[in-house]
Short mmCIF file of C-alpha atoms in Angstrom, two decimals:
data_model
loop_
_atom_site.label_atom_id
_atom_site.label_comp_id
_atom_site.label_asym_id
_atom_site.label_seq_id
_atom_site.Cartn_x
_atom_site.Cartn_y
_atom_site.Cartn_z
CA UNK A 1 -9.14 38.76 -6.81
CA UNK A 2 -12.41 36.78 -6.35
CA UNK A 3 -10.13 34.00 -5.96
CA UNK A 4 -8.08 34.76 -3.35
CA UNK A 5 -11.33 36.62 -1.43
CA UNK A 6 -12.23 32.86 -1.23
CA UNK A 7 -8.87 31.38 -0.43
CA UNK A 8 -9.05 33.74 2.94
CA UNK A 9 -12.65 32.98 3.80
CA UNK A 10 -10.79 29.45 3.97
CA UNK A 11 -8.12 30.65 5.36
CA UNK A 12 -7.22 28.29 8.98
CA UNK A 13 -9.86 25.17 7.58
CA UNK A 14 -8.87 21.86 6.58
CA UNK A 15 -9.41 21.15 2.51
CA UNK A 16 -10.32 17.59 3.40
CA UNK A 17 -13.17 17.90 6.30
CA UNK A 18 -13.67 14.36 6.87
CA UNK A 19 -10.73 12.30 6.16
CA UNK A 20 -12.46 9.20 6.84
CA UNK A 21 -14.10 9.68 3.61
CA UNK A 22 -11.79 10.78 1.81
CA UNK A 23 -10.89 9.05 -1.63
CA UNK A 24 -7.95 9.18 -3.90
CA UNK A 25 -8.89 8.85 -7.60
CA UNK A 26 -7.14 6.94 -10.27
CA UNK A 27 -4.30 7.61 -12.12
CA UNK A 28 -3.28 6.83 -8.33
CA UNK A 29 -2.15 3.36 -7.60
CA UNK A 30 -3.05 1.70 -4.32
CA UNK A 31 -4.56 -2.05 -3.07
CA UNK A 32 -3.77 -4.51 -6.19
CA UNK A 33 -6.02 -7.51 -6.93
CA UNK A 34 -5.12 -10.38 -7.71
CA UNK A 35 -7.06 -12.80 -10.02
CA UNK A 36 -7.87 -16.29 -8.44
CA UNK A 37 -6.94 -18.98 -10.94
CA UNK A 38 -3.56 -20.48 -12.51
CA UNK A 39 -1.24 -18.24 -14.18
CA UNK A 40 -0.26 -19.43 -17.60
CA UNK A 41 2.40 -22.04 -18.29
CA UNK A 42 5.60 -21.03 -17.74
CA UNK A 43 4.93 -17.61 -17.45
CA UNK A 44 6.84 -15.44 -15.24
CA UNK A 45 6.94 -11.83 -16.82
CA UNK A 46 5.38 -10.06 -13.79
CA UNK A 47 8.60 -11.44 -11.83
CA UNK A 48 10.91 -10.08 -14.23
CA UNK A 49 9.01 -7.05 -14.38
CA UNK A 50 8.91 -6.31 -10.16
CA UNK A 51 12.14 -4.21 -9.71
CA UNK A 52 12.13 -5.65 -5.53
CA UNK A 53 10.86 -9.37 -5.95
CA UNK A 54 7.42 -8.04 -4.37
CA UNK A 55 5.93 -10.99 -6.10
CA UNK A 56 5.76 -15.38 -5.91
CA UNK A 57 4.38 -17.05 -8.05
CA UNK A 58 2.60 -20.62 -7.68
CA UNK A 59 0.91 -19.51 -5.81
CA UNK A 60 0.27 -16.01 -6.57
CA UNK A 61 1.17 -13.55 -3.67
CA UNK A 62 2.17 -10.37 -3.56
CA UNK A 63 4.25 -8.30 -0.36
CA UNK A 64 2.55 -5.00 0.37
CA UNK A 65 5.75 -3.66 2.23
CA UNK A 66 8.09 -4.79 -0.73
CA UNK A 67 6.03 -3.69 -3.95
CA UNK A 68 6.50 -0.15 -4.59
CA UNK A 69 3.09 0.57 -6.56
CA UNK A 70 4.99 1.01 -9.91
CA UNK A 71 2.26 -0.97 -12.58
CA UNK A 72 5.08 -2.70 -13.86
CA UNK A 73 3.54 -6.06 -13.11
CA UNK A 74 -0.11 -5.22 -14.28
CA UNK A 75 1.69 -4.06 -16.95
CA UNK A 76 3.53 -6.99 -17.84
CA UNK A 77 0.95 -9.70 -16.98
CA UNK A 78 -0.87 -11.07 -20.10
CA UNK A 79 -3.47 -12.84 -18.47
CA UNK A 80 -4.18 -9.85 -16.35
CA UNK A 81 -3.48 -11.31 -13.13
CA UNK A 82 -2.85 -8.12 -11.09
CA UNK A 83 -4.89 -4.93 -11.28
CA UNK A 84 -4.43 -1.97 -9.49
CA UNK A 85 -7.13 -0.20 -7.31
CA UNK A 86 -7.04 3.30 -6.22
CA UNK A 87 -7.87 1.76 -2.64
CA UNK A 88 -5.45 4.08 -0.12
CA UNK A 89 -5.94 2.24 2.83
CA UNK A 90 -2.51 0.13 2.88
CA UNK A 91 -1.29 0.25 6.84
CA UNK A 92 -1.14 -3.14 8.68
CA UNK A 93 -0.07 -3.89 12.37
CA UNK A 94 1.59 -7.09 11.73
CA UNK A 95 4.41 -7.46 8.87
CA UNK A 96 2.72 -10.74 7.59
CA UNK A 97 -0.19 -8.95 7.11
CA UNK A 98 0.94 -7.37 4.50
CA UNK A 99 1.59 -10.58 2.25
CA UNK A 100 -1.50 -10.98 0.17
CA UNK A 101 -2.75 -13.22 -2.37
CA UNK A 102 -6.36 -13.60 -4.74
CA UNK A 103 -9.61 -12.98 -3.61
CA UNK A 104 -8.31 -10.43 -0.80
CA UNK A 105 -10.12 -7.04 -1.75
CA UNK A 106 -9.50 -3.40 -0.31
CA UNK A 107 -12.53 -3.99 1.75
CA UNK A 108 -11.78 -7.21 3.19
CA UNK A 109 -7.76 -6.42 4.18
CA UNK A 110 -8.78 -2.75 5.61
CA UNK A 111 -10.94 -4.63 7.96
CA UNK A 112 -8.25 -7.05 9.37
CA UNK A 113 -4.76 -4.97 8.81
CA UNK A 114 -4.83 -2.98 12.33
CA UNK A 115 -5.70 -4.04 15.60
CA UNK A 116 -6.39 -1.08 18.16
CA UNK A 117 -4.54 -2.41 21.69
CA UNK A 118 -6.47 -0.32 24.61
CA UNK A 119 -3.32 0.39 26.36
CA UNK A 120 -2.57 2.46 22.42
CA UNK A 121 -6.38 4.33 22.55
CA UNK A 122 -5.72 4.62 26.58
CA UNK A 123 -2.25 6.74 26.52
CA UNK A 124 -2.41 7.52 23.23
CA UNK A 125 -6.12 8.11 21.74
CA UNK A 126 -6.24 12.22 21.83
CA UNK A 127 -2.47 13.11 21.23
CA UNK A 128 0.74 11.63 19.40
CA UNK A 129 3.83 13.38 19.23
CA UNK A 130 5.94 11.56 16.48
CA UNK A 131 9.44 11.97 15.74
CA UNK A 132 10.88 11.22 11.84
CA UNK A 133 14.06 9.72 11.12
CA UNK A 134 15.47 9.47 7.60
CA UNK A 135 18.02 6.92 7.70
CA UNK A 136 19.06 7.36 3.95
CA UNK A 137 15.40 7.81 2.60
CA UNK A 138 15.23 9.68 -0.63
CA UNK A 139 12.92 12.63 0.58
CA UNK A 140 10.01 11.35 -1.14
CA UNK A 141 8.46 9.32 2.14
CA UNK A 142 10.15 12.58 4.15
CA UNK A 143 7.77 15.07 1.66
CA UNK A 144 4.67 13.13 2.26
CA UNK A 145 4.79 12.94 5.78
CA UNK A 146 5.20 16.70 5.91
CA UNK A 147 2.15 17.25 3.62
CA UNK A 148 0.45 15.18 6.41
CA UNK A 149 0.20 18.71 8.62
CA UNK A 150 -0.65 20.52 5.61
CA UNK A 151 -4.01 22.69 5.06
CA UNK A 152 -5.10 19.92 2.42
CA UNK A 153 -5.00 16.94 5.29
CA UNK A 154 -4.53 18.79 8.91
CA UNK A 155 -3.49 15.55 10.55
CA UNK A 156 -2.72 18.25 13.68
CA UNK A 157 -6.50 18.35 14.34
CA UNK A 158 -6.64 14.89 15.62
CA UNK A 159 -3.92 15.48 17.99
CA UNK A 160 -1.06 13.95 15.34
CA UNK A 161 2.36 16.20 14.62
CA UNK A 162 5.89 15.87 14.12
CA UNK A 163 8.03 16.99 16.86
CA UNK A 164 12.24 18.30 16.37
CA UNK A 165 13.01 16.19 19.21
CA UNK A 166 13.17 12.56 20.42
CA UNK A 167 13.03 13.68 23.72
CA UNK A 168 9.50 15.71 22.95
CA UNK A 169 8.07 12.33 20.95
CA UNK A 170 6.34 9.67 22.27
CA UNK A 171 6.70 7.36 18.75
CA UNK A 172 9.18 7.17 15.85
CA UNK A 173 8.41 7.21 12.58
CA UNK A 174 10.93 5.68 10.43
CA UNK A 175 11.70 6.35 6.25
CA UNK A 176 14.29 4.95 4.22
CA UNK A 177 16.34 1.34 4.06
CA UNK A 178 18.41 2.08 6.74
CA UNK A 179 22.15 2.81 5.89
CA UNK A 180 25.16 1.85 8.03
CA UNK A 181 25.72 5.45 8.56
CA UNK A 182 22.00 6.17 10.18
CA UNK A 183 21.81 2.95 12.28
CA UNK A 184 23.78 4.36 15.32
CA UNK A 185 21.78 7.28 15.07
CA UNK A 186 18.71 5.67 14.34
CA UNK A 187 19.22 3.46 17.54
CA UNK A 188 20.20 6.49 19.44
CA UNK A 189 17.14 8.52 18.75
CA UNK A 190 14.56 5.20 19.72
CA UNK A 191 16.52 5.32 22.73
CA UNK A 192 15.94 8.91 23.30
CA UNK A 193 12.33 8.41 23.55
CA UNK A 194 9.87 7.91 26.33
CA UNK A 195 8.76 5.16 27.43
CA UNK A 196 5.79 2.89 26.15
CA UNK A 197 6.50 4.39 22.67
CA UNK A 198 5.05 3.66 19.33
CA UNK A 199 7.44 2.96 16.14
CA UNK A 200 6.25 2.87 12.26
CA UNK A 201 8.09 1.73 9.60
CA UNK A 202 6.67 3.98 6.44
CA UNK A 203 7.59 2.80 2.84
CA UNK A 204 8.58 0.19 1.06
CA UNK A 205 12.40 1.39 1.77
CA UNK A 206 11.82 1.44 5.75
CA UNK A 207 9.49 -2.15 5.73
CA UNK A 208 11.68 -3.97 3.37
CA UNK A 209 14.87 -2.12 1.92
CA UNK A 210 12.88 -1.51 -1.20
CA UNK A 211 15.01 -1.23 -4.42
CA UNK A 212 17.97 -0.97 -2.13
CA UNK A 213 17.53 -4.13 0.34
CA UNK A 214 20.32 -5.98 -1.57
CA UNK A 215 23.08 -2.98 -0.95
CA UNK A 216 25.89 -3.92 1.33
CA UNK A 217 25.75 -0.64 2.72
CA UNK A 218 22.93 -1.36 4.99
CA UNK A 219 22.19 -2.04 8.72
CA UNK A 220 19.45 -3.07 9.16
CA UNK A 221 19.85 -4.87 12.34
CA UNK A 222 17.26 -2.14 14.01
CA UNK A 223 14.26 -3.64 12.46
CA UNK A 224 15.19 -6.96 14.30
CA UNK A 225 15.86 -5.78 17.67
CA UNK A 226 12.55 -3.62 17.62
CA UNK A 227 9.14 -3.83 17.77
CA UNK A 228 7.53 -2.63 14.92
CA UNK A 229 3.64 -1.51 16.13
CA UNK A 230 2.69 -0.07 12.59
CA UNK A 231 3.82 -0.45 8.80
CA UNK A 232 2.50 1.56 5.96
CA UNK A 233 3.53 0.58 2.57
CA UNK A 234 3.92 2.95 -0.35
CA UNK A 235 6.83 4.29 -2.55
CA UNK A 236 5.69 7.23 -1.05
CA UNK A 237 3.15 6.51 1.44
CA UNK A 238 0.00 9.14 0.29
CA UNK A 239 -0.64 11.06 3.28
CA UNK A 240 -3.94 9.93 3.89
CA UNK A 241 -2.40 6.26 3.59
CA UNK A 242 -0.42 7.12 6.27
CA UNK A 243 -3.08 9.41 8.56
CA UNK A 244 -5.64 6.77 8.03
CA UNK A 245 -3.45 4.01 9.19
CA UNK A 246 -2.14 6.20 12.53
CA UNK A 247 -6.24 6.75 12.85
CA UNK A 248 -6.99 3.30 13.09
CA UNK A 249 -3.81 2.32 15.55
CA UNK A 250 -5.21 5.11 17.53
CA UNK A 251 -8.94 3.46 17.59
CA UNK A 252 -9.67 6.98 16.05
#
């Protein structure tokens, strides 16, 4: 009973009260390292082990928007050339962005990966209506961007929801690799919406086809005839991944 007395008292307030300082604690898996220095001769276990080729070797790099934070690689690396961080703060403006290699830290991509345009804070800053669009996702992307408007993360109080309309939107927010069934509709619903609108591509599924970018079954000829203003990697995106990344495009 004493409990639930306290669950009331909390009743209509945010879990998280500053997201901005919010921190997500290991087991979770977020910015990887990678070690400066030659990998071992002939070695190439952590390419075997990457289930979407997220990885090159010679030199070392690693795609943010292809690897779907699985260990696998860490895992399989003897000379313990990747390590994973609990670092949440994944989003990027620009694809190429996303490609890093050793040296790069949390710190030191978070404070390059999005650019804040002033037309963006201008039309944008205090309210974002965004519309999502599964094209073929697997619900786990879809069930973290709902948790986004949750009590634990309230992205609502910065002006941020999900709308049941295109026509009600002024940005899209896409999930999944994008099958030949969802293109047309896909295309139809970007065309729906207003105009200067804002598009994300979230997960590794949406920003690279993920473990699916080899099917035949997919069109993904909407990715090249659109702008893409924001991608936020993740197999799923955490919700403050995602929040803090729409934060930052907003100059929030």
């Amino acid at each position: 009973m004493l409990d639930l007395l306290k669950l009331r008292k909390r009743h209509g307030r945010p879990v998280i009260k500053d997201l901005r300082r919010a921190e997500v604690k290991a087991p979770f898996r977020g910015f990887p390292l990678l070690r400066e220095g030659a990998c071992p001769d002939g070695c190439d276990q952590c390419l075997r082990a990457c289930p979407t080729g997220a990885l090159s070797i010679r030199p070392l790099r690693l795609d943010l928007g292809a690897c779907l934070f699985c260990g696998d690689c860490e895992t399989a690396c003897p000379a313990g050339m990747v390590r994973s961080t609990p670092a949440h703060r994944l989003g990027a403006s620009k694809r190429e962005t996303l490609r890093i290699g050793p040296g790069e830290t949390a710190a030191s991509f978070a404070a390059k990966a999005i650019g804040s345009r002033r037309e963006i804070r201008r039309l944008f800053g205090r309210s974002l209506k965004l519309r999502q669009v599964s094209a073929a996702g697997c619900n786990g992307c879809e069930m973290e961007l709902g948790a986004c408007g949750n009590v634990n993360f309230d992205m609502g109080r910065f002006g941020v929801d999900f709308v049941a309309s295109p026509r009600h939107a002024d940005g899209l927010v896409l999930t999944g690799p994008i099958s030949r069934n969802m293109s047309p509709a896909l295309k139809d619903a970007y065309r729906s919406l207003g105009t200067p609108r804002v598009v994300v591509a979230a997960g590794a599924c949406a920003i690279h086809g993920g473990l699916f970018a080899e099917s035949v079954d997919l069109d993904r000829s909407f990715l090249a005839e659109t702008p893409i203003d924001l991608f936020v990697p993740g197999c799923p995106p955490h919700p403050l991944t995602f929040i803090r990344a729409v934060l930052d495009f907003l100059g929030r």
